[in-house]
GROMACS .gro file of C-alpha atoms in nm:
model
  320
    1MET     CA    1  -2.994   1.055  -0.010
    2SER     CA    2  -2.613   1.047  -0.021
    3LYS     CA    3  -2.434   0.718   0.033
    4ILE     CA    4  -2.069   0.614   0.066
    5LEU     CA    5  -1.938   0.281  -0.064
    6LEU     CA    6  -1.645   0.113   0.112
    7LEU     CA    7  -1.475  -0.163  -0.088
    8SER     CA    8  -1.270  -0.369   0.155
    9GLN     CA    9  -1.220  -0.715   0.305
   10SER     CA   10  -1.401  -0.886   0.591
   11ILE     CA   11  -1.113  -0.956   0.832
   12PHE     CA   12  -0.779  -0.805   0.935
   13GLU     CA   13  -0.897  -0.460   0.830
   14ALA     CA   14  -0.914  -0.248   1.146
   15SER     CA   15  -0.894   0.083   0.958
   16THR     CA   16  -1.215   0.008   0.768
   17ASP     CA   17  -1.378  -0.114   1.090
   18TYR     CA   18  -1.298   0.213   1.269
   19LEU     CA   19  -1.410   0.422   0.972
   20CYS     CA   20  -1.746   0.242   0.976
   21LYS     CA   21  -1.786   0.327   1.344
   22TRP     CA   22  -1.721   0.697   1.276
   23LEU     CA   23  -1.969   0.701   0.987
   24LEU     CA   24  -2.229   0.540   1.213
   25TYR     CA   25  -2.152   0.798   1.481
   26HIS     CA   26  -2.223   1.076   1.232
   27ASN     CA   27  -2.542   0.907   1.105
   28THR     CA   28  -2.403   0.877   0.753
   29ARG     CA   29  -2.537   0.621   0.507
   30PHE     CA   30  -2.275   0.382   0.378
   31GLU     CA   31  -2.237   0.033   0.236
   32ARG     CA   32  -1.940  -0.190   0.308
   33PHE     CA   33  -1.882  -0.444   0.034
   34ASN     CA   34  -1.609  -0.698   0.106
   35GLY     CA   35  -1.448  -0.919  -0.156
   36GLU     CA   36  -1.566  -1.220   0.042
   37ASP     CA   37  -1.926  -1.113  -0.028
   38LEU     CA   38  -1.885  -1.226  -0.388
   39PHE     CA   39  -1.887  -1.586  -0.262
   40THR     CA   40  -2.251  -1.548  -0.156
   41LEU     CA   41  -2.358  -1.374  -0.478
   42ASN     CA   42  -2.665  -1.508  -0.658
   43SER     CA   43  -2.741  -1.216  -0.890
   44LEU     CA   44  -2.556  -0.919  -1.040
   45THR     CA   45  -2.830  -0.700  -0.896
   46GLU     CA   46  -2.682  -0.768  -0.551
   47LEU     CA   47  -2.369  -0.575  -0.645
   48PRO     CA   48  -2.333  -0.204  -0.557
   49GLN     CA   49  -2.515   0.008  -0.814
   50ASP     CA   50  -2.375   0.332  -0.954
   51GLN     CA   51  -2.696   0.530  -0.909
   52ASP     CA   52  -2.700   0.452  -0.535
   53ILE     CA   53  -2.344   0.570  -0.464
   54ASP     CA   54  -2.198   0.920  -0.423
   55LEU     CA   55  -1.842   0.843  -0.315
   56VAL     CA   56  -1.627   0.526  -0.325
   57TRP     CA   57  -1.328   0.438  -0.111
   58TYR     CA   58  -1.147   0.142  -0.265
   59ARG     CA   59  -0.938   0.000   0.016
   60ARG     CA   60  -0.874  -0.370  -0.050
   61ARG     CA   61  -1.023  -0.662  -0.240
   62ILE     CA   62  -1.013  -0.971  -0.017
   63ASN     CA   63  -0.809  -1.142   0.254
   64LYS     CA   64  -0.838  -1.496   0.117
   65PHE     CA   65  -1.093  -1.705  -0.069
   66PRO     CA   66  -1.351  -1.874   0.158
   67ASN     CA   67  -1.339  -2.252   0.179
   68VAL     CA   68  -1.610  -2.338  -0.073
   69ASP     CA   69  -1.652  -2.643  -0.293
   70TYR     CA   70  -1.498  -2.644  -0.640
   71SER     CA   71  -1.637  -2.922  -0.858
   72PHE     CA   72  -1.315  -2.974  -1.055
   73ARG     CA   73  -1.136  -3.089  -0.740
   74LYS     CA   74  -1.317  -3.419  -0.779
   75GLN     CA   75  -1.164  -3.475  -1.123
   76HIS     CA   76  -0.814  -3.554  -0.994
   77VAL     CA   77  -0.665  -3.238  -1.141
   78SER     CA   78  -0.304  -3.217  -1.023
   79ASN     CA   79  -0.190  -2.874  -1.143
   80ALA     CA   80  -0.290  -2.678  -0.834
   81PHE     CA   81  -0.082  -2.374  -0.928
   82THR     CA   82  -0.256  -2.330  -1.265
   83LEU     CA   83  -0.597  -2.378  -1.105
   84ARG     CA   84  -0.519  -2.120  -0.836
   85ASN     CA   85  -0.419  -1.868  -1.103
   86PHE     CA   86  -0.742  -1.944  -1.289
   87LEU     CA   87  -0.951  -1.883  -0.977
   88ASN     CA   88  -0.767  -1.557  -0.913
   89SER     CA   89  -0.842  -1.447  -1.270
   90GLU     CA   90  -1.209  -1.540  -1.231
   91PHE     CA   91  -1.235  -1.344  -0.907
   92LYS     CA   92  -1.061  -1.037  -1.052
   93ALA     CA   93  -1.284  -1.039  -1.361
   94LEU     CA   94  -1.593  -1.019  -1.142
   95TYR     CA   95  -1.444  -0.773  -0.894
   96PHE     CA   96  -1.319  -0.537  -1.163
   97TYR     CA   97  -1.670  -0.534  -1.306
   98ILE     CA   98  -1.774  -0.358  -0.984
   99LEU     CA   99  -1.496  -0.102  -1.027
  100GLU     CA  100  -1.587  -0.038  -1.391
  101LYS     CA  101  -1.961   0.000  -1.341
  102ILE     CA  102  -1.927   0.294  -1.100
  103ASP     CA  103  -1.846   0.642  -1.232
  104ILE     CA  104  -1.471   0.697  -1.204
  105LYS     CA  105  -1.527   1.053  -1.071
  106LYS     CA  106  -1.682   0.909  -0.754
  107TYR     CA  107  -1.363   0.732  -0.642
  108VAL     CA  108  -1.130   0.878  -0.379
  109ASN     CA  109  -0.840   0.728  -0.578
  110ASP     CA  110  -0.847   0.613  -0.938
  111PRO     CA  111  -0.879   0.234  -0.882
  112PHE     CA  112  -0.714   0.142  -1.210
  113VAL     CA  113  -0.403   0.352  -1.144
  114PHE     CA  114  -0.419   0.217  -0.786
  115ASN     CA  115  -0.397  -0.143  -0.912
  116ASN     CA  116  -0.124  -0.072  -1.165
  117ILE     CA  117   0.104   0.170  -0.984
  118ASN     CA  118   0.459   0.142  -1.115
  119LYS     CA  119   0.747   0.225  -0.882
  120LEU     CA  120   0.977   0.323  -1.167
  121ARG     CA  121   0.717   0.561  -1.309
  122VAL     CA  122   0.652   0.713  -0.965
  123ILE     CA  123   1.026   0.770  -0.912
  124GLN     CA  124   1.044   0.937  -1.254
  125LEU     CA  125   0.751   1.169  -1.173
  126ALA     CA  126   0.900   1.249  -0.830
  127GLU     CA  127   1.227   1.356  -0.992
  128LYS     CA  128   1.037   1.566  -1.246
  129ASN     CA  129   0.866   1.750  -0.960
  130GLY     CA  130   1.193   1.835  -0.788
  131LEU     CA  131   1.199   1.563  -0.522
  132ILE     CA  132   1.528   1.399  -0.425
  133THR     CA  133   1.528   1.027  -0.505
  134PRO     CA  134   1.790   0.753  -0.461
  135MET     CA  135   1.976   0.614  -0.758
  136THR     CA  136   1.738   0.357  -0.902
  137GLU     CA  137   1.824   0.089  -1.154
  138VAL     CA  138   1.707  -0.249  -1.281
  139VAL     CA  139   1.979  -0.515  -1.323
  140THR     CA  140   2.008  -0.882  -1.415
  141THR     CA  141   2.373  -0.975  -1.349
  142ARG     CA  142   2.622  -0.985  -1.065
  143ALA     CA  143   2.859  -0.781  -1.280
  144ALA     CA  144   2.609  -0.494  -1.292
  145VAL     CA  145   2.561  -0.517  -0.916
  146GLN     CA  146   2.938  -0.513  -0.869
  147ASN     CA  147   2.967  -0.191  -1.071
  148LEU     CA  148   2.702  -0.024  -0.857
  149VAL     CA  149   2.860  -0.142  -0.530
  150GLU     CA  150   3.195   0.002  -0.639
  151LYS     CA  151   3.027   0.337  -0.702
  152TYR     CA  152   2.785   0.357  -0.407
  153GLU     CA  153   2.948   0.114  -0.155
  154GLN     CA  154   2.608  -0.022  -0.054
  155ILE     CA  155   2.288  -0.078  -0.250
  156ILE     CA  156   1.951  -0.222  -0.154
  157ILE     CA  157   1.723  -0.461  -0.337
  158LYS     CA  158   1.343  -0.461  -0.315
  159PRO     CA  159   1.049  -0.568  -0.535
  160LEU     CA  160   0.953  -0.379  -0.849
  161SER     CA  161   0.591  -0.448  -0.766
  162GLU     CA  162   0.433  -0.487  -0.422
  163VAL     CA  163   0.563  -0.680  -0.124
  164ILE     CA  164   0.395  -1.016  -0.070
  165TYR     CA  165   0.396  -1.267   0.215
  166LEU     CA  166   0.536  -1.611   0.140
  167GLU     CA  167   0.387  -1.919   0.302
  168ASP     CA  168   0.546  -2.262   0.343
  169GLU     CA  169   0.375  -2.599   0.373
  170ASN     CA  170   0.346  -2.551   0.751
  171TYR     CA  171   0.163  -2.220   0.699
  172GLN     CA  172   0.455  -2.020   0.832
  173HIS     CA  173   0.469  -1.670   0.683
  174TYR     CA  174   0.780  -1.488   0.559
  175ASN     CA  175   0.813  -1.120   0.479
  176MET     CA  176   0.988  -0.962   0.182
  177LEU     CA  177   1.213  -0.699   0.338
  178THR     CA  178   1.470  -0.457   0.200
  179LYS     CA  179   1.819  -0.608   0.199
  180ILE     CA  180   2.166  -0.451   0.176
  181ILE     CA  181   2.422  -0.567  -0.081
  182ASN     CA  182   2.787  -0.471  -0.038
  183VAL     CA  183   3.136  -0.614  -0.094
  184LYS     CA  184   3.091  -0.856   0.197
  185ASN     CA  185   2.795  -1.042   0.052
  186ILE     CA  186   2.809  -0.974  -0.322
  187ASN     CA  187   2.939  -1.325  -0.393
  188TYR     CA  188   2.601  -1.460  -0.280
  189VAL     CA  189   2.439  -1.278  -0.572
  190PRO     CA  190   2.376  -1.518  -0.867
  191LEU     CA  191   2.565  -1.455  -1.189
  192HIS     CA  192   2.234  -1.407  -1.373
  193PHE     CA  193   1.892  -1.347  -1.219
  194PHE     CA  194   1.542  -1.217  -1.281
  195PRO     CA  195   1.522  -0.840  -1.353
  196SER     CA  196   1.546  -0.676  -1.010
  197LEU     CA  197   1.511  -0.326  -0.869
  198VAL     CA  198   1.818  -0.190  -0.690
  199GLN     CA  199   1.868   0.149  -0.525
  200GLU     CA  200   2.145   0.339  -0.357
  201ALA     CA  201   2.142   0.273   0.018
  202ILE     CA  202   2.073   0.613   0.176
  203GLU     CA  203   2.210   0.688   0.521
  204LYS     CA  204   1.920   0.771   0.751
  205LYS     CA  205   1.870   1.000   1.043
  206MET     CA  206   1.510   0.883   1.059
  207GLU     CA  207   1.236   0.744   0.838
  208ILE     CA  208   0.917   0.939   0.775
  209ARG     CA  209   0.575   0.792   0.697
  210ILE     CA  210   0.334   1.053   0.561
  211PHE     CA  211  -0.040   1.007   0.520
  212TYR     CA  212  -0.191   1.232   0.253
  213LEU     CA  213  -0.563   1.312   0.249
  214TYR     CA  214  -0.706   1.564   0.002
  215GLY     CA  215  -0.415   1.807   0.040
  216GLN     CA  216  -0.361   1.755   0.413
  217PHE     CA  217  -0.044   1.592   0.547
  218TYR     CA  218  -0.017   1.380   0.861
  219SER     CA  219   0.346   1.284   0.914
  220MET     CA  220   0.524   1.057   1.160
  221ALA     CA  221   0.897   1.028   1.233
  222ILE     CA  222   1.024   0.674   1.289
  223TYR     CA  223   1.349   0.645   1.483
  224SER     CA  224   1.440   0.317   1.319
  225GLN     CA  225   1.817   0.370   1.331
  226ASN     CA  226   1.841   0.309   1.706
  227ASN     CA  227   1.760  -0.061   1.664
  228LYS     CA  228   1.969  -0.308   1.460
  229ASN     CA  229   1.656  -0.506   1.367
  230THR     CA  230   1.489  -0.207   1.200
  231LYS     CA  231   1.793  -0.018   1.076
  232GLN     CA  232   1.761  -0.143   0.719
  233ASP     CA  233   1.381  -0.173   0.709
  234PHE     CA  234   1.148  -0.055   0.985
  235ARG     CA  235   0.895  -0.321   0.879
  236ASN     CA  236   1.123  -0.577   1.044
  237TYR     CA  237   0.938  -0.487   1.362
  238ASP     CA  238   1.093  -0.541   1.702
  239HIS     CA  239   0.789  -0.597   1.924
  240ARG     CA  240   1.001  -0.624   2.239
  241ARG     CA  241   1.169  -0.288   2.177
  242PRO     CA  242   0.949  -0.090   1.937
  243ASN     CA  243   1.080   0.210   1.748
  244ARG     CA  244   1.002   0.551   1.890
  245THR     CA  245   0.743   0.721   1.667
  246VAL     CA  246   0.632   1.084   1.702
  247PRO     CA  247   0.426   1.342   1.507
  248TYR     CA  248   0.636   1.535   1.257
  249LYS     CA  249   0.593   1.841   1.034
  250ILE     CA  250   0.760   1.831   0.693
  251PRO     CA  251   0.853   2.163   0.523
  252ASP     CA  252   0.582   2.348   0.327
  253GLU     CA  253   0.790   2.334   0.009
  254LEU     CA  254   0.808   1.956   0.036
  255GLU     CA  255   0.432   1.937   0.093
  256ASN     CA  256   0.373   2.137  -0.226
  257LYS     CA  257   0.591   1.903  -0.434
  258LEU     CA  258   0.424   1.595  -0.289
  259SER     CA  259   0.077   1.742  -0.353
  260ILE     CA  260   0.159   1.793  -0.721
  261LEU     CA  261   0.292   1.437  -0.745
  262MET     CA  262  -0.022   1.291  -0.587
  263GLN     CA  263  -0.244   1.496  -0.819
  264GLU     CA  264  -0.052   1.378  -1.126
  265LEU     CA  265  -0.106   1.019  -1.016
  266GLY     CA  266  -0.478   1.077  -0.957
  267PHE     CA  267  -0.455   1.007  -0.583
  268ASN     CA  268  -0.646   1.199  -0.315
  269MET     CA  269  -0.520   0.964  -0.046
  270GLY     CA  270  -0.212   0.755   0.017
  271SER     CA  271   0.093   0.686   0.229
  272ILE     CA  272   0.431   0.826   0.133
  273ASP     CA  273   0.765   0.691   0.257
  274MET     CA  274   1.066   0.921   0.288
  275ILE     CA  275   1.407   0.936   0.453
  276LEU     CA  276   1.561   1.229   0.637
  277THR     CA  277   1.939   1.210   0.598
  278PRO     CA  278   2.191   1.323   0.865
  279GLU     CA  279   2.257   1.624   0.637
  280GLY     CA  280   1.890   1.726   0.655
  281LYS     CA  281   1.785   1.618   0.303
  282TYR     CA  282   1.444   1.464   0.242
  283VAL     CA  283   1.468   1.164   0.007
  284PHE     CA  284   1.152   1.030  -0.156
  285LEU     CA  285   1.115   0.650  -0.163
  286GLU     CA  286   0.767   0.542  -0.272
  287ILE     CA  287   0.389   0.579  -0.247
  288ASN     CA  288   0.138   0.326  -0.122
  289PRO     CA  289  -0.206   0.433  -0.254
  290GLU     CA  290  -0.373   0.178  -0.026
  291GLY     CA  291  -0.271   0.409   0.256
  292GLN     CA  292  -0.142   0.219   0.559
  293PHE     CA  293  -0.247   0.486   0.806
  294GLY     CA  294  -0.328   0.293   1.124
  295MET     CA  295   0.040   0.294   1.218
  296VAL     CA  296   0.040   0.675   1.186
  297SER     CA  297  -0.304   0.744   1.332
  298HIS     CA  298  -0.275   0.591   1.678
  299PRO     CA  299   0.085   0.671   1.787
  300CYS     CA  300   0.046   1.034   1.676
  301ASN     CA  301  -0.312   1.081   1.801
  302TYR     CA  302  -0.421   1.198   1.455
  303TYR     CA  303  -0.749   0.999   1.469
  304LEU     CA  304  -0.723   0.950   1.094
  305GLU     CA  305  -1.028   0.723   1.074
  306ARG     CA  306  -1.232   1.017   1.209
  307GLU     CA  307  -1.063   1.253   0.962
  308LEU     CA  308  -1.150   1.018   0.676
  309ALA     CA  309  -1.512   1.002   0.786
  310LEU     CA  310  -1.544   1.381   0.815
  311THR     CA  311  -1.368   1.433   0.481
  312PHE     CA  312  -1.595   1.185   0.303
  313ILE     CA  313  -1.905   1.339   0.462
  314ASN     CA  314  -1.798   1.688   0.357
  315LYS     CA  315  -1.729   1.567   0.004
  316ILE     CA  316  -2.072   1.416  -0.051
  317SER     CA  317  -2.242   1.712   0.118
  318TYR     CA  318  -2.056   1.961  -0.104
  319GLU     CA  319  -2.116   1.768  -0.425
  320LYS     CA  320  -2.482   1.728  -0.342
   0.00000   0.00000   0.00000
C-alpha cells in the first residue's frame, strides 16, 4: 500500500501541519518524521525504511535540539562553540543517513542539491535560460564596492548562502536583511572584508513570489514599494501596515523559462523571487527549494497545502 514520507520539524511548521490534515482528509497513508524524533531513537530500525515509502517530501530538518543531557558537560569543557559544531555534525551525519538510504527517485526535490544550492550557480543557469538577472559580483574591498557604486549608483548586499537568524545573550533575534550601499554610506564599508555577494539595486514596481509545483505556477504580487519599511526588503515586515498582496499571473514565456531552470536544478517544487520593474521587465532574483508557500497560499486563496496533498496522492497512484 502506497505511503508518503514527510521529513520536517516538530514545531513552527504550519505548512506541514496543514498538509498532514489534507492527507488525513483524503485517507492517504503517510509518515511524518521530524528531526527531533532522532533524540528518542534507540535503533536504526526505527528510521523510515526505503521499501515502505513511495514518495518523500523533504521540508526541513529540525527547529532546535531538545534539552537533553550531554555527559561531556560535566567535564568542565569551556569551548562551547566547538562542541556545538561537533553536535551539529553528529546530527547531520545521522540525518543524512536517512536521506541516503531512500531511493533518490522518490524525492520531490533532490535533497542533496536542496542542501547545497548555490546562488551564484543558480544566477548563471538563469542567465543561460534567457532570464534577466541583476549584475552580480563577489567583492572583498571598499575600492571594489566604490567602483560598482559609481557605475550603478546603488548596490545591495546579501548572503551568498542562506539567511540565518542571529541571537544575543538575552535571546533576542535579529534578521539578516538586504541592505543598500550608495555614496552616502559607503564610508561605513570596511577597507577589507569577508568575500560578500553584491548585486545591482533594481528599481521595483512590485515584488513577485512564485510557488512552483510540478509545472504549475502560483504567483503573488507584493506591493512592497508603498511602505518605507519594506521598500528594500519585503521581509522587513510591517505588521501594523502590511503590504497589499494579490494573486498574479506571470507571462507564459516566463513560466517556460522558469520551468526549464527548475528542471535543470532537479526541483519539482520551490519558491521563486522576482522583481517587476517600472518598465515592465521581470528580473529573476533567487530560488528557495524549501518553498515558503504559506505566505502565498492564504492571501491568494490558492490552498496550496491541499494542492500539495492532491499532487502527492496523484503521483503515488500513477507510479503504482
